[in-house]
């Protein structure tokens, strides 16, 4: 049983059948999936959701598939928890972390979108899938298509971190490193996609793919006890995740799963070296000007974001805002999160934590309201900017005397610090 009605243009509202369509042929606006919410309301109750397996498919009526979930049955339902120590360091009362750094199987939130995209690609009868990626999407498409038995072509910029390259190659896809930026890769893929009969998860089946991001939002709302936080800080690359978290909140309100009167402000988080969405938000402009990315937050390095306009609108219309941070601040925040909460996130997580800190310090986010910081990827994949900054382990000889002299030095070192 499917509750998907079809596709709807986000600009002119024109309706399309649920096929491989990604732009409105009338106005060139983006299209998105539309559902039969009245029918969903009758089946998708809190009890029904709670009785289902802990995966992203527990909200399946709100996902764009016709039949049974076929890919990523173990993905989603990642940890969500209240922060004590980081909250204290940031000087706020109610802070939560949603942690997709431990997503199954490839340690980023992209497992959500890919689970949905590949299930839909199979329904359409594709035998080959492809993507243009800043790294995490590559890893997820490579892994989940291996398990699903699909052929795959994966395109990445040639300057990605080793962890993301190895994390794709291990699954034996055809991995194509393009000498250019992500935006060059994406342009090339659009051209390839118009020639080869492949499902490009983030291009020709993007409307279905993007719906997978809603599950990140659904889980936050469920895991908070069926209520919405007052503030959510979201990392932005192509700008899809922030718009889909917003759609998730809207849908849960429409279905009566959370208080329809609650309001949530969404904040776009980017790196200074690639902040086209944040810049548009700050200018309160509808025009997102492309930039040439230069940042260690490579997973967010999209200079010409496909959903930039919608991301900007989403942040502003929600009453939220946007902020960007330097590479130094990103690394600082990765270390702060690890040392206070025991979570090792990638550079994108450093971006959201650093942006949260900045918005709190600026007084944009009040210290006594509920705040969720999105952690979307794993630090083991982006070790390069860290290796030279974390110092070295303490090296000793294999005997007790050597250890104890080191211990004495450390204690002496500690006592000379002013406390
Ligand atoms: C892709 C990605 C994002 C942003 O996703 P968009 O929907 O393209 O804005 C955020 N965090 C990580 C780790 C990602 O890989
Ligand atoms: Zn249209």
Coordinates of C-alpha atoms and ligand atoms in Angstrom, one line a residue:
X1 CA 0.0 0.0 0.0
X2 CA 1.5 3.3 -1.1
X3 CA 0.3 6.7 0.2
X4 CA 2.3 8.6 -2.5
X5 CA 0.0 10.6 -4.7
X6 CA 2.5 11.9 -7.2
X7 CA 5.0 14.7 -7.7
X8 CA 4.2 18.3 -7.3
X9 CA 6.1 21.4 -8.5
X10 CA 7.3 23.4 -5.6
X11 CA 6.8 26.6 -7.6
X12 CA 3.7 26.4 -9.7
X13 CA 2.0 23.5 -7.9
X14 CA 1.5 21.5 -11.2
X15 CA 1.0 17.8 -10.6
X16 CA 3.0 15.0 -12.2
X17 CA 2.8 11.2 -12.0
X18 CA 5.2 9.4 -9.7
X19 CA 7.8 8.7 -12.3
X20 CA 11.4 9.7 -13.1
X21 CA 10.9 13.4 -13.2
X22 CA 13.0 16.0 -11.4
X23 CA 12.1 19.4 -12.8
X24 CA 8.7 21.0 -13.7
X25 CA 8.7 21.1 -17.5
X26 CA 6.4 24.1 -17.3
X27 CA 8.4 26.4 -15.0
X28 CA 11.6 24.5 -14.3
X29 CA 10.9 24.5 -10.6
X30 CA 11.9 21.5 -8.4
X31 CA 9.3 18.9 -7.9
X32 CA 8.6 17.1 -4.6
X33 CA 6.6 14.0 -3.5
X34 CA 3.0 14.6 -2.4
X35 CA 1.1 12.2 -0.1
X36 CA -2.4 11.3 0.9
X37 CA -2.2 12.7 4.4
X38 CA -5.8 11.9 5.3
X39 CA -5.2 8.3 4.6
X40 CA -1.9 8.3 6.5
X41 CA -3.5 9.9 9.5
X42 CA -5.6 6.8 10.0
X43 CA -2.7 4.4 10.1
X44 CA 0.4 6.3 11.3
X45 CA -0.3 6.7 15.0
X46 CA 2.4 7.0 17.7
X47 CA 1.6 3.5 18.9
X48 CA 2.0 2.1 15.4
X49 CA 5.3 3.8 14.9
X50 CA 6.5 2.7 18.4
X51 CA 5.7 -1.0 17.6
X52 CA 7.9 -1.1 14.5
X53 CA 11.6 -2.0 14.1
X54 CA 14.0 0.8 15.0
X55 CA 15.0 1.9 11.5
X56 CA 14.2 4.8 9.2
X57 CA 11.4 2.7 7.7
X58 CA 9.2 3.0 10.8
X59 CA 7.8 6.1 9.1
X60 CA 7.3 4.3 5.8
X61 CA 3.9 5.8 5.0
X62 CA 5.7 9.1 4.7
X63 CA 8.4 7.7 2.4
X64 CA 8.1 7.6 -1.5
X65 CA 7.9 3.9 -2.2
X66 CA 5.2 1.7 -3.7
X67 CA 6.0 -1.6 -2.2
X68 CA 8.1 -3.0 0.6
X69 CA 11.3 -1.4 1.8
X70 CA 14.1 -3.2 0.0
X71 CA 17.4 -1.4 0.9
X72 CA 18.8 -0.1 4.2
X73 CA 16.6 -2.1 6.5
X74 CA 19.0 -1.5 9.3
X75 CA 19.6 2.2 8.7
X76 CA 18.3 5.0 10.8
X77 CA 17.1 5.3 14.3
X78 CA 20.5 6.6 15.4
X79 CA 21.3 7.9 18.9
X80 CA 19.6 11.1 20.2
X81 CA 20.6 12.3 23.7
X82 CA 20.7 15.2 26.0
X83 CA 24.0 16.8 26.4
X84 CA 25.2 17.8 29.8
X85 CA 28.9 18.7 29.5
X86 CA 28.8 20.4 26.1
X87 CA 25.7 22.3 27.2
X88 CA 27.6 23.5 30.2
X89 CA 30.5 24.6 28.1
X90 CA 28.2 26.5 25.7
X91 CA 26.3 27.9 28.6
X92 CA 22.8 26.6 27.7
X93 CA 20.2 24.7 29.6
X94 CA 18.6 22.3 27.1
X95 CA 20.9 20.9 24.4
X96 CA 20.5 17.7 22.4
X97 CA 22.6 15.9 19.9
X98 CA 21.2 13.8 17.0
X99 CA 24.1 11.5 16.2
X100 CA 24.3 10.1 12.6
X101 CA 28.0 9.7 13.0
X102 CA 27.2 6.1 13.8
X103 CA 24.7 5.4 11.1
X104 CA 24.6 1.9 9.6
X105 CA 26.3 1.0 7.3
X106 CA 28.5 4.0 6.3
X107 CA 28.6 6.4 9.3
X108 CA 26.7 9.4 7.9
X109 CA 23.2 10.6 7.4
X110 CA 23.5 9.8 3.7
X111 CA 22.5 6.2 4.5
X112 CA 19.0 7.5 4.9
X113 CA 18.6 9.1 1.5
X114 CA 20.3 6.2 -0.2
X115 CA 18.1 3.6 1.4
X116 CA 15.1 5.4 0.0
X117 CA 16.6 6.2 -3.4
X118 CA 17.8 2.6 -4.0
X119 CA 14.5 1.1 -2.9
X120 CA 12.8 3.4 -5.4
X121 CA 15.4 2.8 -8.1
X122 CA 14.6 -0.9 -7.8
X123 CA 10.9 -0.3 -8.1
X124 CA 11.6 1.7 -11.3
X125 CA 13.5 -1.3 -12.6
X126 CA 17.0 0.3 -12.8
X127 CA 19.9 -2.1 -12.7
X128 CA 22.5 0.6 -12.4
X129 CA 22.8 3.4 -9.9
X130 CA 25.1 6.4 -9.8
X131 CA 25.8 9.6 -7.9
X132 CA 27.8 12.8 -7.8
X133 CA 29.2 13.1 -4.3
X134 CA 31.3 15.1 -1.9
X135 CA 32.2 11.8 -0.2
X136 CA 29.6 10.5 2.2
X137 CA 27.0 9.9 -0.5
X138 CA 29.7 8.0 -2.5
X139 CA 30.3 5.7 0.6
X140 CA 26.7 5.1 1.1
X141 CA 25.8 4.4 -2.5
X142 CA 28.8 2.1 -2.8
X143 CA 27.9 0.1 0.3
X144 CA 24.1 -0.2 -0.1
X145 CA 24.2 -0.9 -3.8
X146 CA 26.6 -3.7 -3.1
X147 CA 24.2 -5.3 -0.7
X148 CA 21.3 -4.6 -3.1
X149 CA 23.1 -6.2 -6.0
X150 CA 23.1 -3.2 -8.2
X151 CA 25.7 -1.9 -10.7
X152 CA 27.2 1.4 -9.7
X153 CA 29.2 4.4 -11.0
X154 CA 30.3 6.9 -8.4
X155 CA 31.7 10.3 -9.2
X156 CA 33.7 12.4 -6.7
X157 CA 36.0 15.4 -6.9
X158 CA 39.6 14.2 -7.0
X159 CA 40.8 16.0 -3.8
X160 CA 38.7 14.0 -1.2
X161 CA 39.9 12.7 2.1
X162 CA 41.5 9.3 2.1
X163 CA 38.8 7.9 4.5
X164 CA 36.1 8.8 2.0
X165 CA 38.0 7.3 -1.0
X166 CA 38.9 4.1 0.7
X167 CA 35.4 4.0 2.2
X168 CA 34.1 3.8 -1.3
X169 CA 36.7 1.7 -3.0
X170 CA 36.3 -1.2 -0.6
X171 CA 32.9 -2.0 -2.0
X172 CA 34.3 -2.2 -5.5
X173 CA 32.2 0.3 -7.4
X174 CA 33.5 2.1 -10.5
X175 CA 34.8 5.1 -8.6
X176 CA 35.5 8.1 -10.9
X177 CA 37.7 10.9 -9.5
X178 CA 37.0 14.0 -11.5
X179 CA 39.7 16.7 -11.6
X180 CA 37.5 19.6 -10.5
X181 CA 35.1 20.7 -7.8
X182 CA 31.9 19.0 -6.7
X183 CA 30.0 21.5 -9.0
X184 CA 32.1 20.3 -11.9
X185 CA 31.3 16.7 -11.0
X186 CA 27.6 17.5 -10.8
X187 CA 27.5 19.2 -14.1
X188 CA 29.3 16.3 -15.7
X189 CA 26.9 13.8 -14.1
X190 CA 23.9 15.7 -15.4
X191 CA 25.3 15.2 -18.9
X192 CA 26.1 11.6 -18.3
X193 CA 22.7 11.0 -16.8
X194 CA 20.9 12.3 -19.9
X195 CA 22.8 9.8 -22.0
X196 CA 22.9 6.6 -19.9
X197 CA 19.9 4.8 -18.4
X198 CA 21.1 5.0 -14.9
X199 CA 19.4 6.1 -11.7
X200 CA 21.5 9.1 -10.5
X201 CA 20.3 9.2 -6.9
X202 CA 20.8 12.9 -6.4
X203 CA 19.9 14.0 -9.9
X204 CA 17.2 12.2 -11.9
X205 CA 15.6 10.5 -8.9
X206 CA 16.4 13.3 -6.5
X207 CA 12.8 14.0 -5.5
X208 CA 12.6 10.5 -4.0
X209 CA 16.1 10.5 -2.6
X210 CA 15.6 13.8 -0.8
X211 CA 12.6 12.4 1.1
X212 CA 14.9 10.1 3.0
X213 CA 16.3 13.1 4.8
X214 CA 12.9 13.6 6.5
X215 CA 13.6 10.6 8.7
X216 CA 16.4 12.5 10.5
X217 CA 13.7 15.0 11.5
X218 CA 11.1 12.4 12.3
X219 CA 13.5 10.7 14.7
X220 CA 14.4 13.9 16.4
X221 CA 10.7 14.6 17.0
X222 CA 9.9 11.1 18.2
X223 CA 13.0 10.8 20.3
X224 CA 12.2 14.1 22.1
X225 CA 9.0 12.5 23.2
X226 CA 6.8 13.6 20.3
X227 CA 7.6 17.2 20.6
X228 CA 9.6 19.7 18.6
X229 CA 12.7 21.6 19.8
X230 CA 12.7 25.4 19.6
X231 CA 16.0 25.5 17.6
X232 CA 17.8 23.1 15.2
X233 CA 21.2 23.8 13.7
X234 CA 21.6 22.0 10.4
X235 CA 24.7 21.6 8.2
X236 CA 24.0 22.6 4.6
X237 CA 25.7 21.3 1.4
X238 CA 23.2 21.1 -1.4
X239 CA 20.6 22.5 1.1
X240 CA 18.2 19.6 1.0
X241 CA 18.5 18.3 4.6
X242 CA 17.3 21.6 6.2
X243 CA 14.3 21.8 3.9
X244 CA 13.4 18.1 4.6
X245 CA 13.7 18.5 8.4
X246 CA 11.2 21.4 8.0
X247 CA 8.9 19.2 5.9
X248 CA 9.2 16.5 8.6
X249 CA 8.0 18.9 11.3
X250 CA 5.2 20.1 9.1
X251 CA 4.0 16.6 8.3
X252 CA 4.1 15.5 12.0
X253 CA 2.0 18.6 12.8
X254 CA -0.4 17.9 10.0
X255 CA -0.8 14.3 11.3
X256 CA -1.3 15.5 14.9
X257 CA 1.8 13.6 16.0
X258 CA 3.3 16.8 17.6
X259 CA 1.7 20.0 18.8
X260 CA 0.7 22.0 15.7
X261 CA 1.1 25.2 17.7
X262 CA 4.8 24.6 18.5
X263 CA 7.4 26.5 16.5
X264 CA 10.9 25.5 15.5
X265 CA 13.6 27.8 14.2
X266 CA 16.0 26.3 11.7
X267 CA 19.6 27.6 11.3
X268 CA 21.8 26.8 8.3
X269 CA 25.4 26.0 9.2
X270 CA 28.3 26.3 6.7
X271 CA 32.0 26.8 6.5
X272 CA 33.4 30.3 5.8
X273 CA 35.1 28.8 2.7
X274 CA 31.8 27.7 1.2
X275 CA 28.8 29.6 2.6
X276 CA 26.5 30.6 -0.4
X277 CA 23.4 29.7 1.6
X278 CA 24.4 31.5 4.7
X279 CA 25.4 34.6 2.7
X280 CA 21.9 34.7 1.0
X281 CA 20.3 34.3 4.4
X282 CA 22.3 37.2 5.9
X283 CA 21.4 39.3 2.9
X284 CA 17.8 38.2 3.2
X285 CA 18.0 37.6 -0.5
X286 CA 16.4 35.0 -2.7
X287 CA 19.5 34.8 -4.9
X288 CA 22.1 32.2 -3.9
X289 CA 25.3 33.2 -5.6
X290 CA 27.7 30.3 -6.5
X291 CA 31.1 30.3 -4.9
X292 CA 34.3 28.4 -5.4
X293 CA 34.7 26.2 -2.2
X294 CA 37.9 26.3 -0.1
X295 CA 37.4 24.6 3.2
X296 CA 38.3 21.5 5.2
X297 CA 34.5 20.7 5.5
X298 CA 34.6 18.9 2.1
X299 CA 31.3 17.1 2.6
X300 CA 29.7 20.5 2.7
X301 CA 31.7 22.0 -0.2
X302 CA 29.0 22.6 -2.7
X303 CA 29.5 26.1 -4.2
X304 CA 26.3 26.0 -6.3
X305 CA 23.7 24.3 -4.1
X306 CA 20.8 22.6 -5.9
X307 CA 18.3 23.5 -3.1
X308 CA 20.0 26.7 -2.0
X309 CA 17.0 28.8 -2.7
X310 CA 14.7 26.5 -0.7
X311 CA 17.2 26.2 2.2
X312 CA 17.5 30.0 2.4
X313 CA 13.7 30.4 2.5
X314 CA 13.3 27.6 5.0
X315 CA 15.7 29.2 7.5
X316 CA 14.2 32.7 7.1
X317 CA 10.6 31.6 7.1
X318 CA 11.1 29.5 10.2
X319 CA 12.4 32.6 12.0
X320 CA 15.9 31.1 12.1
X321 CA 19.0 32.3 10.5
X322 CA 22.4 31.1 9.2
X323 CA 26.0 31.4 10.3
X324 CA 29.4 30.2 9.0
X325 CA 32.7 29.4 10.8
X326 CA 36.4 29.2 9.9
X327 CA 38.4 26.0 9.5
X328 CA 40.0 26.8 12.8
X329 CA 36.7 27.0 14.6
X330 CA 35.6 23.8 12.9
X331 CA 38.6 21.8 14.3
X332 CA 38.2 23.5 17.7
X333 CA 34.5 22.4 17.8
X334 CA 35.3 18.8 16.7
X335 CA 37.7 18.6 19.7
X336 CA 35.2 20.2 22.0
X337 CA 32.4 17.7 21.1
X338 CA 34.8 14.8 21.4
X339 CA 36.2 15.9 24.8
X340 CA 32.8 16.7 26.3
X341 CA 30.4 14.2 24.8
X342 CA 32.6 11.4 23.5
X343 CA 31.4 11.9 20.0
X344 CA 34.0 11.9 17.1
X345 CA 32.4 13.8 14.3
X346 CA 33.7 14.8 10.9
X347 CA 34.3 18.4 9.8
X348 CA 30.6 18.9 9.0
X349 CA 29.8 18.1 12.7
X350 CA 32.5 20.6 13.7
X351 CA 30.6 23.1 11.6
X352 CA 27.3 22.7 13.4
X353 CA 28.8 22.7 16.9
X354 CA 30.9 25.8 16.1
X355 CA 27.8 27.5 14.5
X356 CA 25.7 26.7 17.6
X357 CA 28.4 28.2 19.8
X358 CA 28.5 31.3 17.7
X359 CA 24.8 31.8 17.6
X360 CA 24.5 31.3 21.3
X361 CA 27.3 33.8 22.0
X362 CA 25.7 36.3 19.7
X363 CA 22.4 35.9 21.6
X364 CA 20.6 34.8 18.4
X365 CA 19.7 31.6 20.2
X366 CA 18.5 32.1 23.8
X367 CA 20.3 30.1 26.5
X368 CA 17.2 28.8 28.1
X369 CA 15.4 27.3 25.1
X370 CA 15.7 23.8 23.6
X371 CA 18.4 23.3 21.0
X372 CA 19.2 20.4 18.8
X373 CA 22.6 20.2 17.0
X374 CA 22.7 17.9 14.0
X375 CA 25.8 15.6 13.9
X376 CA 25.7 14.0 10.4
X377 CA 29.0 12.3 9.8
X378 CA 32.0 10.5 11.4
X379 CA 35.4 11.8 12.3
X380 CA 37.3 8.7 11.2
X381 CA 36.6 9.8 7.6
X382 CA 38.2 13.2 7.9
X383 CA 41.4 12.7 9.8
X384 CA 43.7 14.8 7.6
X385 CA 43.0 18.2 9.3
X386 CA 43.4 16.7 12.7
X387 CA 46.6 14.6 12.6
X388 CA 49.0 17.5 13.0
X389 CA 47.0 19.2 15.8
X390 CA 46.3 16.6 18.4
X391 CA 49.8 16.0 19.6
X392 CA 51.3 12.6 20.1
X393 CA 50.6 9.8 22.5
X394 CA 53.0 9.6 25.5
X395 CA 55.7 7.2 24.6
X396 CA 57.3 5.0 27.2
X397 CA 59.6 1.9 27.6
X398 CA 57.8 -1.3 28.4
X399 CA 58.4 -1.2 32.2
X400 CA 56.7 0.2 35.3
X401 CA 59.5 2.7 36.1
X402 CA 59.2 4.3 32.7
X403 CA 55.4 4.7 33.1
X404 CA 55.8 6.1 36.6
X405 CA 58.3 8.7 35.7
X406 CA 56.0 9.8 32.9
X407 CA 53.1 9.9 35.4
X408 CA 55.2 12.0 37.7
X409 CA 56.0 14.4 34.9
X410 CA 52.4 14.7 33.9
X411 CA 51.3 15.4 37.5
X412 CA 54.0 18.0 37.8
X413 CA 52.8 19.5 34.6
X414 CA 49.3 19.6 35.9
X415 CA 50.2 21.2 39.2
X416 CA 52.0 24.1 37.5
X417 CA 48.8 25.0 35.6
X418 CA 46.7 27.6 37.2
X419 CA 43.4 26.1 38.1
Ligands
LIG1 C1 25.6 15.7 2.5 C2 25.9 16.1 3.9 C3 25.2 17.1 4.5 C4 24.3 18.1 3.8 O1 23.3 17.6 3.0 P1 22.5 18.5 2.0 O2 21.2 17.8 2.1 O3 23.2 18.3 0.7 O4 22.5 19.9 2.4 C5 25.5 17.3 5.9 N1 26.4 16.6 6.5 C6 27.1 15.6 5.9 C7 28.1 14.9 6.8 C8 26.8 15.3 4.6 O5 27.5 14.3 4.0
LIG2 ZN1 6.2 24.4 -12.1

